[in-house]
Short mmCIF file of C-alpha atoms in Angstrom, two decimals:
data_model
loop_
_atom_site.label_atom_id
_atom_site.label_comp_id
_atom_site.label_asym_id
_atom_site.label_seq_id
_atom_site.Cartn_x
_atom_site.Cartn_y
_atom_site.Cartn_z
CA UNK A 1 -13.59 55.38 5.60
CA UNK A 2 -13.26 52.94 2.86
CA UNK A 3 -13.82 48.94 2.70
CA UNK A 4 -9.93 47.95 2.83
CA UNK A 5 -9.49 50.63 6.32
CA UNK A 6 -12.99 48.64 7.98
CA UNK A 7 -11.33 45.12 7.45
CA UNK A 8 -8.11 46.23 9.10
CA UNK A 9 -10.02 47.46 11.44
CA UNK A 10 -11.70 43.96 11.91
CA UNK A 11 -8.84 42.15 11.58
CA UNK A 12 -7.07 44.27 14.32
CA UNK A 13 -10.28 43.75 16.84
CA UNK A 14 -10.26 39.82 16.05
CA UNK A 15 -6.29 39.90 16.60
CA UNK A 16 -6.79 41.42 19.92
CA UNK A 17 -9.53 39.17 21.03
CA UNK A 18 -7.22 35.95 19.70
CA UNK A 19 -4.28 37.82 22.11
CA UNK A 20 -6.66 37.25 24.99
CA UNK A 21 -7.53 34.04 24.44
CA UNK A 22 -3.67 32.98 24.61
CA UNK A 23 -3.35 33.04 28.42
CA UNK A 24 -7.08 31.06 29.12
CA UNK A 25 -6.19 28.75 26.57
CA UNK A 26 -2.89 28.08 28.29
CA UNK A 27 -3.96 28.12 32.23
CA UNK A 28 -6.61 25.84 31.33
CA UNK A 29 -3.80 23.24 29.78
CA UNK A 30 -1.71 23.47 32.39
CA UNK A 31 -3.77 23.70 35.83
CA UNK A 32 -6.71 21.42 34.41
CA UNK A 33 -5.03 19.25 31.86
CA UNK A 34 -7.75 20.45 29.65
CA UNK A 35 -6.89 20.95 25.83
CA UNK A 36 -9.40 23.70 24.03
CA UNK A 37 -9.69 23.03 20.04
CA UNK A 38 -11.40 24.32 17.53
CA UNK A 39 -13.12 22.00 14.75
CA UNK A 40 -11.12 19.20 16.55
CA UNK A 41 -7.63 21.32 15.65
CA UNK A 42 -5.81 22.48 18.74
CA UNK A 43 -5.36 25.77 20.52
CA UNK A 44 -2.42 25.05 23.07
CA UNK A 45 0.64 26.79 22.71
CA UNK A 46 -0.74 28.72 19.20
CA UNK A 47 0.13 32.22 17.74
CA UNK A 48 -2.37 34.58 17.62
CA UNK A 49 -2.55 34.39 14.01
CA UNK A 50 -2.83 30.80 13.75
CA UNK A 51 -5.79 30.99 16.68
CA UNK A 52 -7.12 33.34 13.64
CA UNK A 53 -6.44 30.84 10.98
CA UNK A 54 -7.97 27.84 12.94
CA UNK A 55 -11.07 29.77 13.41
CA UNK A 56 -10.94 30.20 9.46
CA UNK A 57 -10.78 26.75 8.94
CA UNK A 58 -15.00 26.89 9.93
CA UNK A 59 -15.47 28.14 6.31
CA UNK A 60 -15.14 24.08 4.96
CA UNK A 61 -17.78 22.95 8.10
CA UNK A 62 -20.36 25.93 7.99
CA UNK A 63 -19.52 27.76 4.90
CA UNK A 64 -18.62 31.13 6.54
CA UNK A 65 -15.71 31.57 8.74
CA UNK A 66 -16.03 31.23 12.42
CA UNK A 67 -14.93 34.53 14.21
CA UNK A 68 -13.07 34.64 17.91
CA UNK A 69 -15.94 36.69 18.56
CA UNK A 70 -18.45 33.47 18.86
CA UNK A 71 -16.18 31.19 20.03
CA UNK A 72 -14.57 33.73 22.98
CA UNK A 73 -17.98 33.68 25.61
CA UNK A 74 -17.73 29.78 25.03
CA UNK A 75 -13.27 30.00 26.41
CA UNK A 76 -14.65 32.00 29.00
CA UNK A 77 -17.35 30.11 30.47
CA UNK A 78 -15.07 26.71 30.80
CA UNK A 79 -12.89 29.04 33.27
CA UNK A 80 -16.08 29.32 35.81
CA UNK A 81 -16.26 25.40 35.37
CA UNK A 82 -15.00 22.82 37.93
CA UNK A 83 -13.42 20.79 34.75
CA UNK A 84 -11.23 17.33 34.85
CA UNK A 85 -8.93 16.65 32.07
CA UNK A 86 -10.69 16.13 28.60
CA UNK A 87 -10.60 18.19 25.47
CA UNK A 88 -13.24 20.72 24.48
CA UNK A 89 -14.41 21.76 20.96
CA UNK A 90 -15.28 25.14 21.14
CA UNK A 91 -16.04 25.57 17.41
CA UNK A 92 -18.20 22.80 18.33
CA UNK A 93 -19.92 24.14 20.89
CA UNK A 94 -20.67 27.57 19.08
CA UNK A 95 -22.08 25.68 15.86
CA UNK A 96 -24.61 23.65 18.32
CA UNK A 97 -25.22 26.55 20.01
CA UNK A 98 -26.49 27.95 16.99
CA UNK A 99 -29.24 25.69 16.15
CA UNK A 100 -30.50 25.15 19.79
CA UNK A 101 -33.49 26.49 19.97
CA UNK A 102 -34.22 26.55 23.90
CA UNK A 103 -32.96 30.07 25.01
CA UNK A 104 -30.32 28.87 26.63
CA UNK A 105 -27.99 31.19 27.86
CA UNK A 106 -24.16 30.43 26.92
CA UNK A 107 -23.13 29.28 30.15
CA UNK A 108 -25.86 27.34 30.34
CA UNK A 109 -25.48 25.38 27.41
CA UNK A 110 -21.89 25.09 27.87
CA UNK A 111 -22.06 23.31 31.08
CA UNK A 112 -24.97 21.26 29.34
CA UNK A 113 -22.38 20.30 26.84
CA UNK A 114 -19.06 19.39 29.13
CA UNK A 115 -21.47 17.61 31.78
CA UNK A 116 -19.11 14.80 31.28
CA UNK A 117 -16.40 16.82 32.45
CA UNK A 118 -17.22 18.49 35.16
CA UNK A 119 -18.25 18.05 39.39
CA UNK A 120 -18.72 14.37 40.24
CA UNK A 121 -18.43 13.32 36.52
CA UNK A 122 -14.88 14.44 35.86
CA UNK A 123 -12.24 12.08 35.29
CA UNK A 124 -9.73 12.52 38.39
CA UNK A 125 -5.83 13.99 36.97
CA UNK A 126 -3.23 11.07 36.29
CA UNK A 127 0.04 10.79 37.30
CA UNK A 128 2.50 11.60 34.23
CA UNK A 129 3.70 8.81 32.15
CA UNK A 130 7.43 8.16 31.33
CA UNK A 131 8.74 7.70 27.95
CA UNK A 132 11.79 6.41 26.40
CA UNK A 133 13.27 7.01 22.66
CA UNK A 134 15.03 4.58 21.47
CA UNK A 135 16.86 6.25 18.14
CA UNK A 136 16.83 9.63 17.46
CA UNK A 137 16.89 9.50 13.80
CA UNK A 138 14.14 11.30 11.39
CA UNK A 139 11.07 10.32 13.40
CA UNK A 140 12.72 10.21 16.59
CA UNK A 141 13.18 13.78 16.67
CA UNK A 142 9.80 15.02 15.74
CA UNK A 143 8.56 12.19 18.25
CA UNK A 144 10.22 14.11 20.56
CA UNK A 145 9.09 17.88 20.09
CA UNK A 146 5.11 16.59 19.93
CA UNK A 147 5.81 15.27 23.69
CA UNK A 148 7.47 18.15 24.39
CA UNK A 149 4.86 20.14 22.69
CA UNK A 150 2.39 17.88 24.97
CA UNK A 151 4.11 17.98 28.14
CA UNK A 152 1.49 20.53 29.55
CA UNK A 153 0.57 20.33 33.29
CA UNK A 154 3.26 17.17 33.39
CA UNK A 155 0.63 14.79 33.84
CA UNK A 156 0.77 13.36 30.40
CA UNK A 157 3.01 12.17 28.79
CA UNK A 158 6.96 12.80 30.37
CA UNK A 159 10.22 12.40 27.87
CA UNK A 160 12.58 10.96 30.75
CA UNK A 161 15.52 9.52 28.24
CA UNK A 162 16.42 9.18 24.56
CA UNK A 163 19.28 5.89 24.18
CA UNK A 164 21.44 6.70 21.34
CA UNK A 165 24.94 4.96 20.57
CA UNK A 166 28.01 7.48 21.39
CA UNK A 167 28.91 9.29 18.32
CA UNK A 168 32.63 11.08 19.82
CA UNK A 169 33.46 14.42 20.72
CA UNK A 170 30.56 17.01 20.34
CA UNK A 171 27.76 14.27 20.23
CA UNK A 172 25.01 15.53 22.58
CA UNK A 173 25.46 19.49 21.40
CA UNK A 174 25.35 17.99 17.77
CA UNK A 175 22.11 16.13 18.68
CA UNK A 176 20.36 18.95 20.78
CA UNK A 177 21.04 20.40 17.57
CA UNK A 178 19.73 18.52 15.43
CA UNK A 179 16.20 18.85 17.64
CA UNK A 180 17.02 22.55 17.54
CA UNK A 181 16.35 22.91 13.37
CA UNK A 182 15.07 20.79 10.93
CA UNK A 183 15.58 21.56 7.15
CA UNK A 184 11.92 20.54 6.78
CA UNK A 185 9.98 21.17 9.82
CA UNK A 186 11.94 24.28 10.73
CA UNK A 187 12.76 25.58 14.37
CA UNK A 188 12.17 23.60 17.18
CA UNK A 189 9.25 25.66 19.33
CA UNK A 190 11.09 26.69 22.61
CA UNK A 191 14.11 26.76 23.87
CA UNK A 192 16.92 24.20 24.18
CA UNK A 193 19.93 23.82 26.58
CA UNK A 194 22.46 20.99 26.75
CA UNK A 195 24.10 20.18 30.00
CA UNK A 196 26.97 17.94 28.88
CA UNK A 197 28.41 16.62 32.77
CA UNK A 198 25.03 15.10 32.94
CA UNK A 199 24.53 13.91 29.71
CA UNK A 200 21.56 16.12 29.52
CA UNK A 201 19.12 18.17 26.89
CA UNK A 202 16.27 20.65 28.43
CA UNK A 203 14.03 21.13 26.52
CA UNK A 204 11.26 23.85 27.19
CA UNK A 205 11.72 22.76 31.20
CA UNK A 206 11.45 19.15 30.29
CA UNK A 207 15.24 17.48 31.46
CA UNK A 208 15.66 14.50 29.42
CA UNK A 209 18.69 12.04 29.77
CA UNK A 210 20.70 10.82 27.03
CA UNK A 211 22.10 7.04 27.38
CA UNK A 212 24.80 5.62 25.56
CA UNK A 213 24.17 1.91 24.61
CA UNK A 214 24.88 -0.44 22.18
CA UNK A 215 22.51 -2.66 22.91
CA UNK A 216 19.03 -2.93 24.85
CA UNK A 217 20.36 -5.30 27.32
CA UNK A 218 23.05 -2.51 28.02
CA UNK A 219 20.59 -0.27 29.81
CA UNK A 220 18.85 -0.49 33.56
CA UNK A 221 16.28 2.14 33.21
CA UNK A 222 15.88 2.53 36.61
CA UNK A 223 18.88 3.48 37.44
CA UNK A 224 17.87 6.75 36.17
CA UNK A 225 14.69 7.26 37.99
CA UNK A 226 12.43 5.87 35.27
CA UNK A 227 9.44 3.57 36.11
CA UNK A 228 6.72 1.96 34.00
CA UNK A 229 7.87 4.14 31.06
CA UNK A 230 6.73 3.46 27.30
CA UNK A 231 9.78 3.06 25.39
CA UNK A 232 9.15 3.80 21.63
CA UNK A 233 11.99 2.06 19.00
CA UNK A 234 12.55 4.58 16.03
CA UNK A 235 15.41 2.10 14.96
CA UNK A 236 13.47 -0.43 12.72
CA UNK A 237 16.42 -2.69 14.26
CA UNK A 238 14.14 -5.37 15.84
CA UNK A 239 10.52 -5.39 14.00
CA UNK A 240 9.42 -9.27 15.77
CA UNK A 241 8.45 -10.17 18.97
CA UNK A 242 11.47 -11.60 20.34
CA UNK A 243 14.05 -9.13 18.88
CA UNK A 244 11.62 -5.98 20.22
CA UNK A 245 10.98 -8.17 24.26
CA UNK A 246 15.15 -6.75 24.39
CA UNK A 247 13.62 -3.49 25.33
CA UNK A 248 11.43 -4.95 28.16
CA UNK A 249 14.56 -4.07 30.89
CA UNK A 250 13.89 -3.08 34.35
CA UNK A 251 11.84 0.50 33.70
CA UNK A 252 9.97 -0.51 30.93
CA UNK A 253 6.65 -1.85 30.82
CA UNK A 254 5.86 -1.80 27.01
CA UNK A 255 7.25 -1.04 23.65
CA UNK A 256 5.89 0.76 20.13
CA UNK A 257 8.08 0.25 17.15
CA UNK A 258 7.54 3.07 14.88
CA UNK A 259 7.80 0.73 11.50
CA UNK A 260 5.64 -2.36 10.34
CA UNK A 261 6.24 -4.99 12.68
CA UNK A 262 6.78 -8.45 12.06
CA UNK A 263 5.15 -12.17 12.72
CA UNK A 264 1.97 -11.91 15.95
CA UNK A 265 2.87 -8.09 16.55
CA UNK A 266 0.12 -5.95 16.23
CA UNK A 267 0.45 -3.36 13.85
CA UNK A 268 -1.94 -0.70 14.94
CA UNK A 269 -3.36 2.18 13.35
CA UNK A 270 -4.86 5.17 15.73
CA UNK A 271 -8.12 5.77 14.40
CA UNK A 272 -8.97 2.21 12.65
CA UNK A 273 -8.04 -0.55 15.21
CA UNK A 274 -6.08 1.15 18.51
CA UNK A 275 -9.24 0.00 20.41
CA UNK A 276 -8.45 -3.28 19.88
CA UNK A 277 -5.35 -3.29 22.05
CA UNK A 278 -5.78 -5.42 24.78
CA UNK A 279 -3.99 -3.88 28.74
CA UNK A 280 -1.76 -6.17 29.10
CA UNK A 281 -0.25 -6.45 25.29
CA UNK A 282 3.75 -5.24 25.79
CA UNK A 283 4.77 -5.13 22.02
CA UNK A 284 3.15 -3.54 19.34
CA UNK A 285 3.72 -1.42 16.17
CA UNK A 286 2.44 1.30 14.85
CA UNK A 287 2.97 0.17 10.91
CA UNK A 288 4.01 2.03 8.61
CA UNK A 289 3.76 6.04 7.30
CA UNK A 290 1.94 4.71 4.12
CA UNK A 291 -0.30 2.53 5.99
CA UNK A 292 -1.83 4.67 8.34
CA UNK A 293 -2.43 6.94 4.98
CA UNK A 294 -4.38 4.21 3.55
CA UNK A 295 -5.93 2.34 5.97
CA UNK A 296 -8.32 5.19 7.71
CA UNK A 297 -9.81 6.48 4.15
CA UNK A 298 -9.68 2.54 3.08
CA UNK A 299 -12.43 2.04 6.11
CA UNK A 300 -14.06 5.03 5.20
CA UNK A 301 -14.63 3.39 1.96
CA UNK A 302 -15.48 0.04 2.74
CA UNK A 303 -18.18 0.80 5.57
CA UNK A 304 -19.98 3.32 2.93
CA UNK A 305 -19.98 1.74 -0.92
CA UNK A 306 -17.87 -1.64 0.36
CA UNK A 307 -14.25 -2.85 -1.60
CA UNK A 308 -13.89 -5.87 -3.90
CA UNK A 309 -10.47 -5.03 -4.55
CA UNK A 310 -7.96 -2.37 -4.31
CA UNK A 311 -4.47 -1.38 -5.31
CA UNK A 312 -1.91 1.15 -3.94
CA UNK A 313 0.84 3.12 -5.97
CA UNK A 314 2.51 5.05 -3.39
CA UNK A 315 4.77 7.89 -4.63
CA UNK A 316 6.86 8.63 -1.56
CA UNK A 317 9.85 11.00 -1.02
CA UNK A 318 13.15 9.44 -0.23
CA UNK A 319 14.67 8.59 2.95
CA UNK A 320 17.53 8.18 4.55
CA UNK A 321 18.22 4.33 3.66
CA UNK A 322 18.65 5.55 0.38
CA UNK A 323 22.05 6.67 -1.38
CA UNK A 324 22.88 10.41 -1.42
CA UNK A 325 24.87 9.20 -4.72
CA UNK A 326 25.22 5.80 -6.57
CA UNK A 327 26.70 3.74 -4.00
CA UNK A 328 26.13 -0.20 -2.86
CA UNK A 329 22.78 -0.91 -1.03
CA UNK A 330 21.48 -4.33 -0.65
CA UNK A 331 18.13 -3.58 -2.16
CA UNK A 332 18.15 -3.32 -6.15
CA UNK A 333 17.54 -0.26 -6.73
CA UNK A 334 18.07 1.85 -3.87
CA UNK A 335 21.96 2.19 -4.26
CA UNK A 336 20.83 4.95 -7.32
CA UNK A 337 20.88 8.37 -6.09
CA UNK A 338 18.04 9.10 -4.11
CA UNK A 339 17.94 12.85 -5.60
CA UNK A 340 18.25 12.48 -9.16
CA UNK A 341 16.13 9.42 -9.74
CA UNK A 342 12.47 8.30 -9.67
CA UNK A 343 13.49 4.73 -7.82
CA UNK A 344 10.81 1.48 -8.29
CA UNK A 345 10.72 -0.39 -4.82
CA UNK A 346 8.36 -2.40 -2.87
CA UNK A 347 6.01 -1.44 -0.11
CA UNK A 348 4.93 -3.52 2.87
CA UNK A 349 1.64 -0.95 3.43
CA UNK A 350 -0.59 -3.16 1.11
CA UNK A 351 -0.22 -6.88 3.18
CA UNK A 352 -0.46 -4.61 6.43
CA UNK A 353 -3.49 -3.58 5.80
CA UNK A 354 -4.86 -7.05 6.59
CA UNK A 355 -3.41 -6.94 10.01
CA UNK A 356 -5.22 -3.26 10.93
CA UNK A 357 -8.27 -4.04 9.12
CA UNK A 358 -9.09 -7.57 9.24
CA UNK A 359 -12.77 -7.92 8.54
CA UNK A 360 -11.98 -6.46 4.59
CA UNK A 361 -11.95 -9.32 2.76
CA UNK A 362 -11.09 -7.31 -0.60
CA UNK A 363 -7.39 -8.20 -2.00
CA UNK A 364 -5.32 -4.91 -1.61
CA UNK A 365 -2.21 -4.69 -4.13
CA UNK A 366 0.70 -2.30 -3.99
CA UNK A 367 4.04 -0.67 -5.27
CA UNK A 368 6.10 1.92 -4.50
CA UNK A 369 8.29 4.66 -6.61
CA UNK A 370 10.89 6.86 -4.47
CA UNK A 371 10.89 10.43 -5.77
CA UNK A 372 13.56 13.57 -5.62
CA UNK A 373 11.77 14.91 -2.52
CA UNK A 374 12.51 15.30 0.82
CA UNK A 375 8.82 14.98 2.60
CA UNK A 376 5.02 14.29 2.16
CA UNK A 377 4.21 11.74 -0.64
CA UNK A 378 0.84 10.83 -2.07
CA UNK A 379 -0.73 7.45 -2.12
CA UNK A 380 -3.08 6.99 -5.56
CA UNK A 381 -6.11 3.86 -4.18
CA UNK A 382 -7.57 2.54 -6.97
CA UNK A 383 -10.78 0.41 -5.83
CA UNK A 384 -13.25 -1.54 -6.77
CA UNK A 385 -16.52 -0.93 -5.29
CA UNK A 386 -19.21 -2.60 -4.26
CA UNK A 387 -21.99 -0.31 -5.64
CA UNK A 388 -21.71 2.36 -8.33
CA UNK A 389 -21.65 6.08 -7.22
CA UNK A 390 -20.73 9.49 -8.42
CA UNK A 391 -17.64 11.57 -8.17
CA UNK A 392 -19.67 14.22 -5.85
CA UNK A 393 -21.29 11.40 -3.85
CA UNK A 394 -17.96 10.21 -2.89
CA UNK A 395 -15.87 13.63 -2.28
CA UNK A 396 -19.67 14.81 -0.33
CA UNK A 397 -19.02 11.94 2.01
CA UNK A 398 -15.37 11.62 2.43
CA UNK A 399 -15.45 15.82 3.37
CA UNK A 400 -18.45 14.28 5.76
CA UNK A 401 -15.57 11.41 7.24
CA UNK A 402 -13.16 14.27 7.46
CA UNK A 403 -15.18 17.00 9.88
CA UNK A 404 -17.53 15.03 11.56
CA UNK A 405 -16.70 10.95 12.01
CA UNK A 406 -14.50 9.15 14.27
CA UNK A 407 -11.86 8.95 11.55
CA UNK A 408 -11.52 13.38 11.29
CA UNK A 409 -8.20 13.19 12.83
CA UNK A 410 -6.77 11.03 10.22
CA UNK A 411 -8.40 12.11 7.56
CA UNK A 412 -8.23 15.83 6.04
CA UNK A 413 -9.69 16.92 3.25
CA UNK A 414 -8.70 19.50 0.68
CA UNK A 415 -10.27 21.24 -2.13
CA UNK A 416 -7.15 23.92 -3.32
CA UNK A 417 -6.91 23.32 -7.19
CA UNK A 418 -3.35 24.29 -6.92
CA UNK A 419 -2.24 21.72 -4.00
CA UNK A 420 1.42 20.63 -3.94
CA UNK A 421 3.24 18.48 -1.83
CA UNK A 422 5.47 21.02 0.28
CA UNK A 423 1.55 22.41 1.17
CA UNK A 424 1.22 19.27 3.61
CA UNK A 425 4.60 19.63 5.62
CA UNK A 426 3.20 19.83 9.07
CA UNK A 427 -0.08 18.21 8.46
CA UNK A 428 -0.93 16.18 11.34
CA UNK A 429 -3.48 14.08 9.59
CA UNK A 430 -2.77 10.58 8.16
CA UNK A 431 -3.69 11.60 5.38
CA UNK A 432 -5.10 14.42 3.18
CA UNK A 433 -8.08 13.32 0.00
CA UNK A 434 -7.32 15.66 -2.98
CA UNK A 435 -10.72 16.42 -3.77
CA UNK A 436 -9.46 18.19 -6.94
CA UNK A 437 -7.74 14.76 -8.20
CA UNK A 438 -10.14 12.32 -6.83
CA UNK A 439 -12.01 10.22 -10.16
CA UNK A 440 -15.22 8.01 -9.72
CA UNK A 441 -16.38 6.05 -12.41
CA UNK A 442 -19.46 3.66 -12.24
CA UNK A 443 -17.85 1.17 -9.27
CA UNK A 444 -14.42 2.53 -9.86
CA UNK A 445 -12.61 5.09 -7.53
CA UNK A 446 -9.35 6.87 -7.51
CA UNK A 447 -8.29 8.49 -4.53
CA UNK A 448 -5.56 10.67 -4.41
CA UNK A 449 -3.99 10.77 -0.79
CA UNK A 450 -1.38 13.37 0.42
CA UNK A 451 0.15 12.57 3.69
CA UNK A 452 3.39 13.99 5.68
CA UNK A 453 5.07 10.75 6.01
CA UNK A 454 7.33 12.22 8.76
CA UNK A 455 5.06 14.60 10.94
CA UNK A 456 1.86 13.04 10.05
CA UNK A 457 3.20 9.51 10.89
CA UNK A 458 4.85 10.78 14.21
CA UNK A 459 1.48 12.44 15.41
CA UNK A 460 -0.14 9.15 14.58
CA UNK A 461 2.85 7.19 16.63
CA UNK A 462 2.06 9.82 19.53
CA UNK A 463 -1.97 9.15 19.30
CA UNK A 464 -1.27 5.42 19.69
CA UNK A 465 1.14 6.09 22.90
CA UNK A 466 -1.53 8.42 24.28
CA UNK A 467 -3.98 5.60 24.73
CA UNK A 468 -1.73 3.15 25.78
CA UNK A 469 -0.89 5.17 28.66
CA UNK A 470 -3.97 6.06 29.68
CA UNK A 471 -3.55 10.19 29.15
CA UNK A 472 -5.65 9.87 25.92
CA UNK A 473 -8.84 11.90 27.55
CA UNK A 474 -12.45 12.30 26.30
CA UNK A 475 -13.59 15.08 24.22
CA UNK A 476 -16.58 17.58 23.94
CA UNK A 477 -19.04 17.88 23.45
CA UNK A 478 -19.89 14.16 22.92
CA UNK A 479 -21.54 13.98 18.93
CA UNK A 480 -24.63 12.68 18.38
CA UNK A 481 -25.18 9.38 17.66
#
């Protein structure tokens, strides 16, 4: 037998280990409301091969890849377990598990580990919450297939309703497909039905009404069975307090604008400053895409070397308030054709960051160019520090940020010498350090951020709903402090 037949062989034993992991994985979502990841990347509703690839992703933690093999006793054991909803690191638990050095047996530790989650310690299931879309534009729609994605047991987060204005004949089968297939983000996960005498899309079980309104003051939620729902405002229509209070109808208890908002709105970014929400605040924002790419690796930066000053070029792919061709636009510049022309704008991401991180004191400067791309950009921070450093000293500790802090689901980190945009379609991060392109100087630093400006944003937006509502549940194990 050669090399090449014993790691197919290998590969088919890890593929049919991944294949059982599938239905534990899923039962445990939807009965328990508990979500299994690996290296804080999730399992629910995965392929086998990307189970396999997940596991792979150990290789940047441990330095060897993590096999199903390990991590499968661990899946098992948290079936025998009397668990509340919460999220559980496996890869986690089978790197401690490693280095303990008491004998423990893996059940053993494993219940150790999830203590927090389990008997008299669990956290009790919620009741689902509802959720409204206003606009079902760009981020609309991928807001929409993560809570789908999400739905689970149906006592998380619940898409009730998407408001739209009526676009004539054809307009909900045109819209269902539009959620169906995206040019970028390809085919909608599931399945998809429209049911046009009740103004209806079903989505993967999930029945979720379309209204027709003009206007927010059009709508009585309701009327259509929806209580204390979360309605999120993809629009960018109303970005101040009073405009955005429209949506506060009877049905609605608070609203997230999905674009920098304006005057005392908060503009919160998951990760950074989402603690700081106080319960009873109805209107916030969730900034901008470039924003939430800055701001986490910004902190990161600031609590380690501190900032003295900082500036921002953001080269971001074009969007939809941009011409096709040359055409009038009120802006200056954005009437040129969005895909033939590098266009010079302005960006709002570099006076938000004041609002999301208030205590740095540093003055952050930024611009913007629009490029002939349809998704993921890449935000260049230029800072002054507040010590000198090394270039390895800085990529050692923002990998660090990126697998182990509180920040390591907005920040990923990547060390591919041949990185392109189109790699980060799908990235779920805020934003992605190019350790390849990053450049340290004395007390100067480049950083060279990637981020998906449309799904990265979204899962962002979706992280910020989560704890609003309550269904944003504790993971494990707990690291040390």
């Amino acid at each position: 037998m050669t090399v090449n037949d014993d790691s197919f062989i290998s590969w088919k034993n890890r593929e049919e280990i991944a294949e059982s992991m599938i239905p534990i994985i899923g039962k445990l979502h939807r009965e328990q409301d508990v979500t299994v990841l690996v290296h804080s990347r999730s399992l629910v509703n995965k392929s086998v091969v990307s189970i396999l690839k997940t596991h792979r992703f150990a290789r940047q933690i441990d330095g060897e890849e993590l096999s199903v093999t390990e991590t499968l006793p661990f899946l098992e054991t948290l079936t025998t377990l009397d668990l509340g909803p919460c999220q559980i690191d496996i890869g986690v638990l089978a790197a401690d598990y490693k280095t303990d050095s008491r004998g423990l047996s893996v059940a053993e530790f494993t219940a150790e580990a999830v203590a927090g989650a389990i008997g008299e310690n669990k956290i009790e299931r919620r009741d689902g919450r509802d959720v409204v879309l206003y606009g079902f534009g760009r981020i609309g729609r991928l807001v929409a297939r993560l809570l789908i994605e999400k739905a689970g047991s149906g006592n998380g987060l619940r898409l009730r309703a998407i408001v739209v204005r009526g676009g004539g004949d054809q307009d909900l089968v045109k819209r269902a497909s539009l959620l169906r297939r995206d040019s970028i983000h390809g085919q909608f996960q599931g399945t998809i039905t429209v049911d046009e005498a009740n103004s209806t899309i079903v989505a993967n079980g999930n029945t979720i009404k379309v209204i027709y309104a003009n206007d927010p003051s059009e709508v009585d939620y309701t009327a259509h069975g929806i209580d204390n729902a979360i309605l999120i405002d993809n629009t960018g229509k109303w970005r101040d307090r009073e405009g955005l209070s429209k949506h506060l109808r009877p049905g609605i208890d608070k609203v997230v604008l999905t674009a920098p908002g304006k005057g005392d709105v908060p503009n919160i970014v998951h990760g950074v400053n989402h603690d700081t929400i106080k319960p009873d605040e109805q209107i916030l924002s969730c900034a901008s895409c470039t924003t939430n790419a800055i701001v986490p690796p910004l902190k990161a930066m600031d609590d380690e070397y501190g900032v003295l000053r900082g500036h921002v070029e953001t080269v971001h792919s074009f969007t939809n308030d941009q011409n096709l061709l040359d055409n009038y636009h009120k802006a200056d510049r954005r009437g040129r054709s969005a895909p033939l022309n590098m266009v010079i704008t302005e960006t709002g991401a570099a006076s938000a960051v004041a609002k999301a991180l208030p205590d740095l004191k540093a003055p952050i400067t930024g611009s913007s160019i629009r490029v002939p791309v349809p998704d993921v950009s890449i935000a260049i921070l230029s800072l002054r520090l507040g010590r000198e450093t090394t270039r390895e000293e800085v990529l050692e500790y923002l990998r660090d940020v990126s697998l182990h802090s509180p920040l390591k689901r907005q920040i990923d980190f990547t060390t591919a010498p041949d990185a392109v945009s189109m790699d980060f379609v799908g990235s779920r991060h805020a934003s992605i350090v190019d350790a390849g392109a990053t450049k340290v100087d004395g007390d100067n630093a480049i950083l060279y951020l990637w981020y998906d400006n449309e799904f990265g944003y979204s899962c962002q937006v979706i992280r910020v709903v989560q704890h609003v509502s309550g269904v944003e549940y504790p993971t494990f194990p707990v690291p040390a402090v």
